[in-house]
Amino acid sequence: MIQTERALQQVLEWGRSLTGFADEHAVEAVRGGQYILQRIHPSLRDTSARTGRDPQDETLIVTFYCELALLFWLDDCNDLGLIAPEQLAAVEQALGQGVPCALPGFEGCAVLRASLAALAYDRRDYAQLLDDTRCYCAALRAGHAQAAGAERWSYAEYLHNGIDSIAYANVFCCLSLLWGLDMATLRARPTFRQVLRLISAIGRLQNDLHGRDKDRSAGEAGNAAILLMQRYPAMPVMDFLNDELAGHTRMLHRVMAEERFPAPWGPLIEAMAALRTQYYQTSTGRYRSDAAGGGQRTPA
């Protein structure tokens, strides 16, 4: 697999064409992307005989990292106001439609979308990625607007929106697009769609539990633990959310045991379910309130 520093430099070079892009977005993308690819590498090696897509192809790997970096950047554009609202609206439209941004300073959006379109093993994955991006941007926007409003969501409303704002659908679809994982066909199966919702709910709960202290210190209200503590001060919130996480995880394991999905979906889902202990712990700069340079908010 491509060396970390070489990959990081390529993602940083791409990111320079995005206003507000920071080194952290590239660092987190490479760290997280490496974790995922390392966990599914044996399965990708097995599927390469069918697809002809090398799991060590540098172009595919760096493109995947760039998509992850884009997700981090978009999240901070919403949470931290990295760019003006009219710029963000233009960026969202461009990314969701796969066309160049109408405003200067965001050339990297078109570059990445063009690369993904050209590399797509299955064109259906590219069309779905655009749709997933629209859902992700809409969820970020809804969460930001709700946090700034007077009326707070219920836990159910928050989790429903959080399933899209965790962006796992983008991650999976990008992997499928680049390495031919047949996600477009699998989406027709109700059990696969159930797995996507369960693992996304797990990801949202893991993210919020791990980032609670940092979100609270930053005044961030977009966190399930903070939302529940505000609405129900006497509630044992952390116990409740850990029970919720355990329940979603048990349901996921039952579905995965009952229906087998082709490689590498089993290892991929397992890798994503293990993010709390395998990735977040190494990402202290973004998720820990006691980290040097703290103050940034947890990615949605």
mmCIF file of C-alpha atoms in Angstrom, residues 116-271:
data_model
loop_
_atom_site.group_PDB
_atom_site.id
_atom_site.type_symbol
_atom_site.label_atom_id
_atom_site.label_comp_id
_atom_site.label_asym_id
_atom_site.label_seq_id
_atom_site.Cartn_x
_atom_site.Cartn_y
_atom_site.Cartn_z
ATOM 1 C CA LEU A 116 -14.522 9.408 -9.569
ATOM 2 C CA ALA A 117 -16.653 9.471 -12.719
ATOM 3 C CA ALA A 118 -13.708 8.283 -14.808
ATOM 4 C CA LEU A 119 -12.684 5.582 -12.331
ATOM 5 C CA ALA A 120 -16.157 4.181 -11.649
ATOM 6 C CA TYR A 121 -16.246 0.407 -12.118
ATOM 7 C CA ASP A 122 -20.036 0.645 -12.203
ATOM 8 C CA ARG A 123 -21.629 3.916 -13.331
ATOM 9 C CA ARG A 124 -24.539 3.269 -10.984
ATOM 10 C CA ASP A 125 -22.171 3.806 -8.063
ATOM 11 C CA TYR A 126 -21.221 7.239 -9.341
ATOM 12 C CA ALA A 127 -24.867 8.268 -9.675
ATOM 13 C CA GLN A 128 -25.511 6.943 -6.167
ATOM 14 C CA LEU A 129 -22.495 8.797 -4.775
ATOM 15 C CA LEU A 130 -23.941 12.061 -6.042
ATOM 16 C CA ASP A 131 -27.247 11.216 -4.367
ATOM 17 C CA ASP A 132 -25.504 10.219 -1.128
ATOM 18 C CA THR A 133 -23.606 13.515 -1.196
ATOM 19 C CA ARG A 134 -26.851 15.444 -1.529
ATOM 20 C CA CYS A 135 -28.252 13.544 1.468
ATOM 21 C CA TYR A 136 -25.098 14.165 3.496
ATOM 22 C CA CYS A 137 -25.093 17.889 2.776
ATOM 23 C CA ALA A 138 -28.811 18.165 3.532
ATOM 24 C CA ALA A 139 -28.339 16.355 6.855
ATOM 25 C CA LEU A 140 -25.442 18.619 7.845
ATOM 26 C CA ARG A 141 -27.478 21.655 6.928
ATOM 27 C CA ALA A 142 -30.532 20.415 8.852
ATOM 28 C CA GLY A 143 -28.465 19.615 11.915
ATOM 29 C CA HIS A 144 -26.778 23.006 11.880
ATOM 30 C CA ALA A 145 -30.107 24.837 11.460
ATOM 31 C CA GLN A 146 -31.752 22.828 14.236
ATOM 32 C CA ALA A 147 -28.889 23.456 16.659
ATOM 33 C CA ALA A 148 -29.226 27.191 16.068
ATOM 34 C CA GLY A 149 -33.013 27.188 16.449
ATOM 35 C CA ALA A 150 -35.184 27.532 19.514
ATOM 36 C CA GLU A 151 -36.873 24.140 19.228
ATOM 37 C CA ARG A 152 -34.749 21.059 19.934
ATOM 38 C CA TRP A 153 -35.223 17.796 18.089
ATOM 39 C CA SER A 154 -36.341 14.645 19.840
ATOM 40 C CA TYR A 155 -33.772 11.870 20.145
ATOM 41 C CA ALA A 156 -35.548 9.943 17.353
ATOM 42 C CA GLU A 157 -35.384 12.932 14.985
ATOM 43 C CA TYR A 158 -31.745 13.533 15.818
ATOM 44 C CA LEU A 159 -30.740 9.906 15.201
ATOM 45 C CA HIS A 160 -32.720 9.788 11.951
ATOM 46 C CA ASN A 161 -30.811 12.803 10.640
ATOM 47 C CA GLY A 162 -27.565 11.507 12.106
ATOM 48 C CA ILE A 163 -27.706 8.354 10.000
ATOM 49 C CA ASP A 164 -27.159 10.526 6.917
ATOM 50 C CA SER A 165 -24.787 13.011 8.545
ATOM 51 C CA ILE A 166 -22.331 10.278 9.617
ATOM 52 C CA ALA A 167 -21.595 9.839 5.854
ATOM 53 C CA TYR A 168 -21.015 6.080 5.969
ATOM 54 C CA ALA A 169 -23.104 5.723 2.806
ATOM 55 C CA ASN A 170 -20.585 7.948 0.984
ATOM 56 C CA VAL A 171 -17.672 5.924 2.315
ATOM 57 C CA PHE A 172 -19.174 2.592 1.247
ATOM 58 C CA CYS A 173 -20.305 3.862 -2.133
ATOM 59 C CA CYS A 174 -16.879 5.339 -2.878
ATOM 60 C CA LEU A 175 -15.221 2.027 -2.030
ATOM 61 C CA SER A 176 -17.670 0.198 -4.263
ATOM 62 C CA LEU A 177 -17.132 2.659 -7.096
ATOM 63 C CA LEU A 178 -13.350 2.323 -6.970
ATOM 64 C CA TRP A 179 -12.993 -1.416 -6.345
ATOM 65 C CA GLY A 180 -16.127 -2.865 -7.920
ATOM 66 C CA LEU A 181 -17.952 -4.024 -4.790
ATOM 67 C CA ASP A 182 -21.379 -4.217 -6.487
ATOM 68 C CA MET A 183 -23.114 -1.985 -3.960
ATOM 69 C CA ALA A 184 -25.684 -0.862 -6.521
ATOM 70 C CA THR A 185 -26.976 -4.426 -6.832
ATOM 71 C CA LEU A 186 -26.798 -5.090 -3.093
ATOM 72 C CA ARG A 187 -28.901 -2.008 -2.326
ATOM 73 C CA ALA A 188 -31.882 -3.820 -3.843
ATOM 74 C CA ARG A 189 -31.784 -6.292 -0.939
ATOM 75 C CA PRO A 190 -33.812 -5.159 2.105
ATOM 76 C CA THR A 191 -31.361 -6.811 4.498
ATOM 77 C CA PHE A 192 -28.455 -4.867 3.007
ATOM 78 C CA ARG A 193 -30.332 -1.593 3.395
ATOM 79 C CA GLN A 194 -31.070 -2.600 6.991
ATOM 80 C CA VAL A 195 -27.361 -3.199 7.580
ATOM 81 C CA LEU A 196 -26.534 0.243 6.168
ATOM 82 C CA ARG A 197 -28.960 1.934 8.539
ATOM 83 C CA LEU A 198 -27.784 -0.077 11.541
ATOM 84 C CA ILE A 199 -24.076 0.534 10.968
ATOM 85 C CA SER A 200 -24.763 4.238 10.338
ATOM 86 C CA ALA A 201 -26.736 4.492 13.591
ATOM 87 C CA ILE A 202 -23.877 2.726 15.378
ATOM 88 C CA GLY A 203 -21.428 5.174 13.839
ATOM 89 C CA ARG A 204 -23.464 8.166 14.937
ATOM 90 C CA LEU A 205 -23.731 6.905 18.530
ATOM 91 C CA GLN A 206 -20.031 6.014 18.680
ATOM 92 C CA ASN A 207 -19.088 9.428 17.314
ATOM 93 C CA ASP A 208 -21.257 11.279 19.805
ATOM 94 C CA LEU A 209 -20.221 9.231 22.817
ATOM 95 C CA HIS A 210 -16.541 9.594 22.020
ATOM 96 C CA GLY A 211 -16.785 13.306 21.189
ATOM 97 C CA ARG A 212 -19.167 14.333 23.971
ATOM 98 C CA ASP A 213 -16.629 16.139 26.162
ATOM 99 C CA LYS A 214 -15.085 18.038 23.288
ATOM 100 C CA ASP A 215 -18.481 18.989 21.873
ATOM 101 C CA ARG A 216 -19.649 20.193 25.259
ATOM 102 C CA SER A 217 -16.534 22.297 25.839
ATOM 103 C CA ALA A 218 -16.940 23.830 22.367
ATOM 104 C CA GLY A 219 -20.609 24.646 22.957
ATOM 105 C CA GLU A 220 -21.705 22.159 20.304
ATOM 106 C CA ALA A 221 -25.331 21.024 20.695
ATOM 107 C CA GLY A 222 -25.315 18.546 17.793
ATOM 108 C CA ASN A 223 -24.565 15.497 19.914
ATOM 109 C CA ALA A 224 -27.039 12.878 21.171
ATOM 110 C CA ALA A 225 -25.618 12.923 24.700
ATOM 111 C CA ILE A 226 -25.768 16.716 24.974
ATOM 112 C CA LEU A 227 -29.257 16.833 23.473
ATOM 113 C CA LEU A 228 -30.603 14.310 25.996
ATOM 114 C CA MET A 229 -28.838 15.922 28.943
ATOM 115 C CA GLN A 230 -30.422 19.246 28.047
ATOM 116 C CA ARG A 231 -33.911 17.792 27.636
ATOM 117 C CA TYR A 232 -33.819 15.324 30.534
ATOM 118 C CA PRO A 233 -31.356 16.494 33.215
ATOM 119 C CA ALA A 234 -32.180 13.628 35.590
ATOM 120 C CA MET A 235 -31.768 10.934 32.934
ATOM 121 C CA PRO A 236 -28.788 8.516 33.056
ATOM 122 C CA VAL A 237 -27.885 9.574 29.538
ATOM 123 C CA MET A 238 -24.603 7.744 29.093
ATOM 124 C CA ASP A 239 -26.075 4.464 30.299
ATOM 125 C CA PHE A 240 -29.009 4.909 27.929
ATOM 126 C CA LEU A 241 -26.814 5.670 24.903
ATOM 127 C CA ASN A 242 -24.438 2.809 25.627
ATOM 128 C CA ASP A 243 -27.458 0.499 25.848
ATOM 129 C CA GLU A 244 -28.704 1.914 22.535
ATOM 130 C CA LEU A 245 -25.301 1.281 20.975
ATOM 131 C CA ALA A 246 -25.194 -2.272 22.306
ATOM 132 C CA GLY A 247 -28.705 -2.948 21.011
ATOM 133 C CA HIS A 248 -27.968 -1.661 17.525
ATOM 134 C CA THR A 249 -24.778 -3.712 17.495
ATOM 135 C CA ARG A 250 -26.615 -6.901 18.472
ATOM 136 C CA MET A 251 -29.192 -6.307 15.751
ATOM 137 C CA LEU A 252 -26.411 -5.762 13.223
ATOM 138 C CA HIS A 253 -24.672 -8.979 14.209
ATOM 139 C CA ARG A 254 -27.919 -10.931 13.901
ATOM 140 C CA VAL A 255 -28.558 -9.656 10.383
ATOM 141 C CA MET A 256 -24.963 -10.309 9.328
ATOM 142 C CA ALA A 257 -25.155 -13.862 10.727
ATOM 143 C CA GLU A 258 -28.437 -14.618 8.961
ATOM 144 C CA GLU A 259 -27.499 -13.346 5.511
ATOM 145 C CA ARG A 260 -24.085 -13.547 3.937
ATOM 146 C CA PHE A 261 -22.896 -10.681 1.793
ATOM 147 C CA PRO A 262 -20.099 -11.003 -0.770
ATOM 148 C CA ALA A 263 -16.543 -9.954 0.057
ATOM 149 C CA PRO A 264 -15.447 -7.557 1.376
ATOM 150 C CA TRP A 265 -18.714 -6.450 2.998
ATOM 151 C CA GLY A 266 -18.412 -8.626 6.091
ATOM 152 C CA PRO A 267 -14.930 -7.360 7.064
ATOM 153 C CA LEU A 268 -15.882 -3.823 6.002
ATOM 154 C CA ILE A 269 -18.941 -3.688 8.267
ATOM 155 C CA GLU A 270 -16.917 -5.205 11.112
ATOM 156 C CA ALA A 271 -14.215 -2.582 10.589
#
